[in-house]
């Protein structure tokens, strides 16, 4: 029941400190809890209902300031007239949503069949943006799971949901795969977990060295994948190359 649009002109009744920007209120709560709020941290627990709408308005105003500083005539240029609002929505509601919303609900099932064979899920398409330039990072992810009889089993699509939540933040690929590995370990507690991510970083294609073909590949191994080279080889051999 969030009301759209006029939030800037009509602050919600009873909102605390009307004059304080919503970002300041949220930051103060995070700091009071002594938590981190780096670009790839999720801060959903510190955001109260309705505040994301206010954040959208705040980001729009500041984005308009960026366009003004770049001397773009948004008043008469029909192409950029609504760009500040569009960019704010894209950041807050779409590409960086994984910072602001709670984790996707995951239904876990007991491993009734006592599965204990290597299972591979992928390729899962992953979309993110680098923390350095806010340029897209787009690639593929493979997940290898070695369950044990106590491992919770989650539906295959849930790996994609968890990946989307972690990648939906300004990220650094090496940190993103570690965050995702921690999350999947916590949710399913398998004997082993292996992740491989291969992605194109558009900050290298669009700017910088302007290399269109380079990709970054990295992997994280946990549990039995660390201890058992044969299992690791089996997993890597099964990935389509
Ligand atoms: Zn970059």
Tab-separated table of C-alpha atoms and ligand atoms in Angstrom:
chain	number	residue	atom	x	y	z
A	1	UNK	CA	0.000	0.000	0.000
A	2	UNK	CA	2.841	2.408	-0.744
A	3	UNK	CA	1.586	5.572	-2.354
A	4	UNK	CA	3.527	6.608	-5.412
A	5	UNK	CA	4.682	9.929	-6.775
A	6	UNK	CA	3.830	12.814	-4.482
A	7	UNK	CA	5.858	11.528	-1.586
A	8	UNK	CA	8.101	14.597	-1.920
A	9	UNK	CA	5.258	17.064	-1.605
A	10	UNK	CA	3.255	15.065	0.916
A	11	UNK	CA	5.393	13.365	3.499
A	12	UNK	CA	3.575	10.520	5.178
A	13	UNK	CA	1.748	11.628	8.305
A	14	UNK	CA	3.605	11.113	11.527
A	15	UNK	CA	6.957	10.470	9.831
A	16	UNK	CA	9.775	11.386	12.233
A	17	UNK	CA	12.030	14.357	11.507
A	18	UNK	CA	10.371	15.593	8.350
A	19	UNK	CA	13.397	17.667	7.450
A	20	UNK	CA	15.941	14.863	7.789
A	21	UNK	CA	16.725	13.048	4.520
A	22	UNK	CA	15.622	9.438	4.649
A	23	UNK	CA	19.171	8.278	3.862
A	24	UNK	CA	20.400	10.001	7.024
A	25	UNK	CA	17.749	8.339	9.179
A	26	UNK	CA	18.601	4.899	7.787
A	27	UNK	CA	22.342	5.476	8.164
A	28	UNK	CA	21.904	6.545	11.787
A	29	UNK	CA	20.090	3.287	12.565
A	30	UNK	CA	22.827	1.237	10.911
A	31	UNK	CA	25.549	3.095	12.779
A	32	UNK	CA	23.681	2.727	16.084
A	33	UNK	CA	23.639	-1.042	15.451
A	34	UNK	CA	27.343	-0.908	14.531
A	35	UNK	CA	26.689	-2.682	11.243
A	36	UNK	CA	28.489	-2.276	7.941
A	37	UNK	CA	26.847	-0.593	4.950
A	38	UNK	CA	29.273	-1.130	2.121
A	39	UNK	CA	27.900	-1.171	-1.424
A	40	UNK	CA	27.421	-4.931	-1.400
A	41	UNK	CA	25.817	-5.163	2.052
A	42	UNK	CA	22.095	-5.686	2.453
A	43	UNK	CA	20.513	-3.052	4.722
A	44	UNK	CA	16.859	-4.130	4.520
A	45	UNK	CA	16.517	-4.608	8.292
A	46	UNK	CA	17.127	-0.877	8.833
A	47	UNK	CA	14.538	0.365	6.348
A	48	UNK	CA	11.021	1.048	7.572
A	49	UNK	CA	7.865	0.703	5.486
A	50	UNK	CA	7.500	3.561	3.008
A	51	UNK	CA	11.111	4.666	3.259
A	52	UNK	CA	12.187	3.155	-0.059
A	53	UNK	CA	9.690	5.452	-1.780
A	54	UNK	CA	11.247	8.441	-0.009
A	55	UNK	CA	14.712	7.193	-0.943
A	56	UNK	CA	13.613	7.134	-4.576
A	57	UNK	CA	12.655	10.806	-4.347
A	58	UNK	CA	15.945	11.664	-2.659
A	59	UNK	CA	18.028	9.808	-5.270
A	60	UNK	CA	16.035	11.453	-8.066
A	61	UNK	CA	16.821	14.942	-6.712
A	62	UNK	CA	20.524	14.178	-6.440
A	63	UNK	CA	20.598	12.519	-9.868
A	64	UNK	CA	19.019	15.667	-11.264
A	65	UNK	CA	21.920	17.532	-9.659
A	66	UNK	CA	24.372	15.285	-11.536
A	67	UNK	CA	22.640	16.044	-14.846
A	68	UNK	CA	22.651	19.774	-13.998
A	69	UNK	CA	26.360	19.631	-13.213
A	70	UNK	CA	26.974	17.916	-16.547
A	71	UNK	CA	25.247	20.905	-18.194
A	72	UNK	CA	22.444	18.855	-19.729
A	73	UNK	CA	19.339	20.913	-20.453
A	74	UNK	CA	16.792	18.526	-19.019
A	75	UNK	CA	14.125	21.251	-19.127
A	76	UNK	CA	13.963	21.401	-22.930
A	77	UNK	CA	15.596	18.091	-23.935
A	78	UNK	CA	12.674	15.684	-24.186
A	79	UNK	CA	15.041	12.695	-23.945
A	80	UNK	CA	16.442	13.571	-20.544
A	81	UNK	CA	13.428	15.272	-18.991
A	82	UNK	CA	12.621	12.265	-16.841
A	83	UNK	CA	16.050	10.665	-16.730
A	84	UNK	CA	16.759	11.504	-13.084
A	85	UNK	CA	13.584	9.680	-12.017
A	86	UNK	CA	14.267	6.738	-14.362
A	87	UNK	CA	17.824	6.292	-13.080
A	88	UNK	CA	16.669	6.534	-9.458
A	89	UNK	CA	14.067	3.830	-10.066
A	90	UNK	CA	16.555	1.659	-11.921
A	91	UNK	CA	19.021	1.809	-9.018
A	92	UNK	CA	16.661	1.507	-6.076
A	93	UNK	CA	13.932	-0.761	-7.486
A	94	UNK	CA	15.817	-2.850	-10.014
A	95	UNK	CA	19.553	-3.264	-10.344
A	96	UNK	CA	20.485	-2.591	-6.696
A	97	UNK	CA	17.305	-3.958	-5.149
A	98	UNK	CA	19.337	-6.683	-3.447
A	99	UNK	CA	20.637	-4.043	-1.016
A	100	UNK	CA	17.209	-2.925	0.113
A	101	UNK	CA	14.916	-5.946	0.288
A	102	UNK	CA	14.933	-8.968	2.566
A	103	UNK	CA	16.229	-12.299	1.225
A	104	UNK	CA	13.871	-14.292	-0.991
A	105	UNK	CA	11.834	-16.856	0.932
A	106	UNK	CA	13.380	-20.285	0.495
A	107	UNK	CA	11.463	-23.418	1.230
A	108	UNK	CA	13.750	-26.141	2.468
A	109	UNK	CA	12.861	-29.776	2.306
A	110	UNK	CA	14.447	-32.507	4.343
A	111	UNK	CA	16.634	-34.702	2.183
A	112	UNK	CA	14.161	-37.591	2.240
A	113	UNK	CA	15.933	-39.546	-0.471
A	114	UNK	CA	19.276	-39.187	1.321
A	115	UNK	CA	20.830	-37.810	-1.847
A	116	UNK	CA	24.586	-37.821	-1.627
A	117	UNK	CA	25.689	-37.452	-5.231
A	118	UNK	CA	27.179	-34.376	-6.814
A	119	UNK	CA	24.488	-32.041	-8.132
A	120	UNK	CA	25.218	-29.161	-10.505
A	121	UNK	CA	22.913	-26.226	-11.208
A	122	UNK	CA	23.654	-23.838	-14.049
A	123	UNK	CA	24.322	-21.855	-15.985
A	124	UNK	CA	22.423	-19.252	-13.994
A	125	UNK	CA	22.549	-15.834	-15.649
A	126	UNK	CA	23.817	-13.240	-13.206
A	127	UNK	CA	23.539	-9.485	-13.550
A	128	UNK	CA	25.281	-6.992	-11.345
A	129	UNK	CA	27.292	-3.792	-11.530
A	130	UNK	CA	30.816	-3.172	-10.361
A	131	UNK	CA	31.217	-1.077	-7.219
A	132	UNK	CA	34.052	0.835	-8.876
A	133	UNK	CA	32.228	2.298	-11.881
A	134	UNK	CA	28.592	1.194	-11.542
A	135	UNK	CA	29.025	-0.467	-14.947
A	136	UNK	CA	27.192	-3.723	-15.691
A	137	UNK	CA	28.731	-7.072	-14.843
A	138	UNK	CA	26.907	-9.842	-16.695
A	139	UNK	CA	27.747	-13.481	-16.722
A	140	UNK	CA	26.999	-17.028	-15.756
A	141	UNK	CA	27.197	-18.997	-12.587
A	142	UNK	CA	27.413	-22.720	-11.863
A	143	UNK	CA	26.652	-24.178	-8.467
A	144	UNK	CA	27.898	-27.605	-7.408
A	145	UNK	CA	26.370	-29.094	-4.275
A	146	UNK	CA	27.441	-32.204	-2.450
A	147	UNK	CA	24.530	-32.964	-0.154
A	148	UNK	CA	24.524	-35.241	2.845
A	149	UNK	CA	21.564	-36.879	4.507
A	150	UNK	CA	21.059	-33.876	6.805
A	151	UNK	CA	21.359	-31.276	4.076
A	152	UNK	CA	18.266	-29.245	3.434
A	153	UNK	CA	17.270	-29.477	-0.195
A	154	UNK	CA	16.029	-26.348	-1.942
A	155	UNK	CA	14.306	-26.098	-5.299
A	156	UNK	CA	16.612	-25.565	-8.254
A	157	UNK	CA	15.170	-22.139	-9.086
A	158	UNK	CA	15.986	-20.991	-5.559
A	159	UNK	CA	19.704	-20.932	-6.338
A	160	UNK	CA	18.910	-18.374	-9.022
A	161	UNK	CA	16.787	-16.355	-6.564
A	162	UNK	CA	19.583	-16.278	-4.001
A	163	UNK	CA	22.102	-15.319	-6.688
A	164	UNK	CA	19.841	-12.526	-7.918
A	165	UNK	CA	19.563	-11.132	-4.389
A	166	UNK	CA	23.342	-11.110	-3.836
A	167	UNK	CA	24.184	-9.834	-7.326
A	168	UNK	CA	21.554	-7.092	-7.134
A	169	UNK	CA	24.023	-4.781	-5.397
A	170	UNK	CA	27.090	-2.890	-6.543
A	171	UNK	CA	29.515	-5.786	-6.376
A	172	UNK	CA	33.064	-6.993	-6.760
A	173	UNK	CA	32.985	-10.400	-8.414
A	174	UNK	CA	35.384	-12.037	-5.930
A	175	UNK	CA	33.324	-10.792	-2.980
A	176	UNK	CA	29.994	-11.620	-4.630
A	177	UNK	CA	30.792	-15.319	-5.012
A	178	UNK	CA	31.989	-15.510	-1.396
A	179	UNK	CA	28.783	-13.833	-0.157
A	180	UNK	CA	26.706	-16.238	-2.222
A	181	UNK	CA	28.665	-19.259	-1.017
A	182	UNK	CA	28.167	-18.190	2.610
A	183	UNK	CA	24.442	-17.761	2.008
A	184	UNK	CA	23.948	-21.147	0.307
A	185	UNK	CA	26.041	-22.876	2.991
A	186	UNK	CA	23.921	-21.276	5.693
A	187	UNK	CA	20.610	-22.168	3.984
A	188	UNK	CA	21.384	-25.765	2.992
A	189	UNK	CA	24.401	-26.961	4.999
A	190	UNK	CA	25.783	-29.375	2.421
A	191	UNK	CA	28.984	-31.391	2.781
A	192	UNK	CA	30.462	-29.303	0.027
A	193	UNK	CA	29.723	-26.387	-2.224
A	194	UNK	CA	31.452	-25.165	-5.368
A	195	UNK	CA	30.687	-21.985	-7.264
A	196	UNK	CA	32.133	-20.859	-10.567
A	197	UNK	CA	31.272	-17.482	-12.001
A	198	UNK	CA	32.298	-16.192	-15.412
A	199	UNK	CA	31.382	-12.613	-16.230
A	200	UNK	CA	32.012	-9.744	-18.594
A	201	UNK	CA	32.816	-6.479	-16.892
A	202	UNK	CA	31.552	-3.594	-18.969
A	203	UNK	CA	33.891	-1.181	-17.244
A	204	UNK	CA	36.577	-2.930	-19.292
A	205	UNK	CA	34.577	-3.009	-22.534
A	206	UNK	CA	32.969	0.427	-22.588
A	207	UNK	CA	35.828	2.399	-21.013
A	208	UNK	CA	39.352	1.746	-19.719
A	209	UNK	CA	41.129	-0.788	-21.928
A	210	UNK	CA	37.980	-1.196	-24.095
A	211	UNK	CA	38.551	-4.913	-24.343
A	212	UNK	CA	35.312	-6.496	-25.527
A	213	UNK	CA	36.246	-10.106	-25.007
A	214	UNK	CA	37.876	-10.386	-21.634
A	215	UNK	CA	35.987	-12.252	-18.980
A	216	UNK	CA	36.725	-12.819	-15.361
A	217	UNK	CA	36.330	-16.301	-13.968
A	218	UNK	CA	36.524	-17.178	-10.336
A	219	UNK	CA	35.520	-19.959	-8.062
A	220	UNK	CA	34.837	-20.708	-4.441
A	221	UNK	CA	35.118	-24.198	-2.977
A	222	UNK	CA	33.836	-25.222	0.418
A	223	UNK	CA	33.829	-28.416	2.456
A	224	UNK	CA	34.555	-31.645	0.572
A	225	UNK	CA	35.355	-29.727	-2.628
A	226	UNK	CA	38.371	-28.320	-0.809
A	227	UNK	CA	39.536	-31.657	0.540
A	228	UNK	CA	38.811	-33.937	-2.401
A	229	UNK	CA	40.692	-33.124	-5.631
A	230	UNK	CA	38.837	-35.878	-7.529
A	231	UNK	CA	35.467	-34.353	-6.674
A	232	UNK	CA	36.741	-30.932	-7.665
A	233	UNK	CA	37.943	-32.309	-11.006
A	234	UNK	CA	34.614	-34.060	-11.567
A	235	UNK	CA	32.729	-30.815	-10.966
A	236	UNK	CA	34.964	-28.738	-13.223
A	237	UNK	CA	34.905	-31.403	-15.961
A	238	UNK	CA	31.109	-31.357	-15.995
A	239	UNK	CA	30.909	-27.615	-16.639
A	240	UNK	CA	30.249	-26.887	-20.298
A	241	UNK	CA	33.162	-24.916	-21.712
B	1	LIG	ZN1	34.502	-1.372	-12.800
